XYZ file of C-alpha atoms in Angstrom:
168
model
C -56.042 -8.874 0.885
C -53.476 -6.319 1.700
C -51.206 -8.302 3.293
C -50.839 -10.658 0.117
C -50.416 -7.439 -2.093
C -47.603 -6.123 0.318
C -45.891 -9.282 0.412
C -46.239 -9.644 -3.579
C -44.761 -6.469 -4.148
C -41.968 -6.940 -1.837
C -41.030 -10.348 -3.354
C -41.177 -8.303 -6.727
C -38.826 -5.591 -5.603
C -36.580 -8.126 -4.048
C -36.286 -10.477 -6.905
C -35.697 -7.574 -9.607
C -32.724 -6.379 -7.094
C -31.492 -9.596 -7.115
C -31.768 -10.271 -10.891
C -30.415 -6.552 -11.653
C -27.151 -7.534 -9.224
C -26.680 -10.759 -10.922
C -26.830 -9.542 -14.645
C -26.594 -5.859 -15.392
C -24.263 -4.778 -12.437
C -21.762 -7.405 -13.270
C -21.535 -6.266 -17.014
C -21.034 -2.505 -15.917
C -17.461 -3.540 -14.399
C -14.794 -1.823 -15.599
C -12.872 -4.050 -18.328
C -9.398 -2.714 -17.342
C -8.114 -3.957 -13.947
C -7.982 -1.307 -11.132
C -4.270 -1.544 -10.843
C -2.819 1.948 -12.022
C -0.017 1.699 -14.465
C 3.045 3.986 -13.761
C 4.935 6.486 -16.237
C 8.735 6.583 -15.651
C 10.075 9.682 -16.756
C 13.132 11.859 -15.793
C 12.392 15.156 -14.253
C 14.217 18.542 -13.628
C 12.811 20.585 -10.633
C 13.834 24.023 -9.970
C 13.034 25.618 -6.811
C 14.050 29.530 -5.995
C 12.915 31.374 -3.020
C 12.752 34.934 -2.057
C 14.221 34.213 1.619
C 17.310 32.466 3.185
C 15.901 28.952 4.168
C 17.331 27.342 7.422
C 17.091 24.457 9.487
C 13.634 24.251 11.170
C 14.207 25.323 14.726
C 10.707 23.755 15.851
C 11.207 20.340 14.427
C 10.703 17.439 16.970
C 14.241 16.211 16.159
C 16.438 19.283 15.369
C 19.473 16.787 14.378
C 17.263 15.477 11.566
C 15.643 18.514 10.437
C 15.303 19.855 6.935
C 15.663 23.573 5.478
C 13.502 22.114 2.678
C 11.661 19.088 1.808
C 9.867 17.888 -1.436
C 7.440 14.897 -1.158
C 5.646 13.133 -3.796
C 2.584 10.808 -3.015
C 3.565 10.681 0.809
C 7.496 9.971 0.282
C 10.248 12.341 0.382
C 12.080 12.596 -2.879
C 14.247 15.675 -2.053
C 15.354 16.729 1.466
C 18.177 19.706 2.010
C 19.664 19.907 5.361
C 21.833 22.899 4.972
C 20.982 26.827 4.694
C 19.778 27.839 1.382
C 20.805 31.413 0.594
C 17.824 33.673 -1.266
C 17.707 33.419 -5.016
C 19.850 30.285 -5.244
C 18.179 28.043 -7.394
C 18.163 24.395 -6.568
C 17.967 22.161 -9.622
C 17.707 18.560 -9.154
C 17.210 15.734 -11.841
C 14.604 13.458 -10.606
C 13.547 9.642 -11.875
C 10.140 9.354 -10.976
C 7.517 6.754 -11.370
C 4.241 8.571 -11.749
C 0.465 7.912 -12.235
C -0.874 8.956 -15.469
C -2.744 12.067 -14.962
C -2.615 14.604 -12.141
C 0.350 14.363 -9.726
C 1.453 16.900 -7.187
C 4.539 17.777 -5.013
C 4.146 18.907 -1.251
C 7.001 21.424 -0.734
C 8.247 22.341 2.518
C 10.621 25.127 3.214
C 11.441 27.103 6.355
C 12.808 30.656 6.870
C 16.175 31.087 8.628
C 14.909 34.232 10.383
C 11.402 33.487 11.381
C 11.540 37.047 13.241
C 11.299 38.752 9.577
C 7.275 39.659 8.681
C 7.861 40.265 5.097
C 6.037 38.152 2.855
C 8.109 35.466 1.319
C 7.654 33.022 -1.934
C 9.157 30.091 -3.481
C 9.132 29.809 -7.406
C 8.519 26.215 -8.444
C 9.167 25.096 -12.046
C 9.077 21.237 -13.335
C 10.500 20.325 -16.495
C 10.535 17.152 -18.260
C 13.808 15.741 -18.969
C 15.712 18.316 -20.466
C 12.900 20.544 -22.016
C 13.080 24.208 -22.259
C 9.428 25.042 -21.812
C 8.347 23.849 -17.868
C 5.235 21.552 -17.482
C 4.415 23.460 -14.377
C 5.382 27.031 -13.260
C 4.131 28.232 -9.808
C 4.943 30.532 -7.075
C 3.880 29.443 -3.189
C 3.615 32.769 -1.666
C 3.239 33.051 2.617
C 2.481 35.988 4.878
C 5.566 37.381 6.602
C 4.133 35.679 9.889
C 4.673 31.892 8.717
C 7.393 29.932 10.127
C 7.124 27.598 7.536
C 6.188 27.849 4.019
C 3.879 24.798 2.615
C 2.224 24.505 -0.774
C 1.376 21.882 -3.237
C 2.129 21.971 -6.817
C 0.439 20.070 -9.211
C 1.225 18.645 -12.455
C -0.137 16.379 -15.392
C 1.545 13.277 -16.724
C 0.710 12.265 -20.345
C 0.975 8.325 -20.545
C 1.995 8.705 -24.135
C 4.944 11.281 -23.544
C 6.665 8.557 -21.241
C 7.795 4.852 -21.412
C 5.340 2.810 -18.974
C 7.184 0.794 -16.234
C 7.621 -2.698 -16.993
C 6.106 -5.225 -14.534
C 8.594 -7.247 -12.708
């Protein structure tokens, strides 16, 4: 009798699982496709460092090394290979295709004098188009012993503020 009850219980559990997968689970799929619409916008990125930046002497290929590099979604969007003086503002206008919601820049900058042990900082401001108020303002700090400053600057993109990129 126990064997019959065990088989009957297993059949009921398997039957209810199959019924759930066939009916309820399919109705809970999102109504919108999984593709994320990209938002196209013009942004102005302003970066100021408290130290002299120079080409990375520890790079694998020194002839192709940068003193500063900015990446977005794993792709380099700005690279400067020449030395940058302390306090020199780097203003760049960027046409970007971004995802609605949170995005972030990865900023890497190499101090020209690696033996200098004073703490270092990079101040980053992101403006939408020609806006006066920055969307994001952040300072990346590092100890004086760091040979490269690396930091992430998150910012939020509002889908309604920009025009959506048309699919081709």
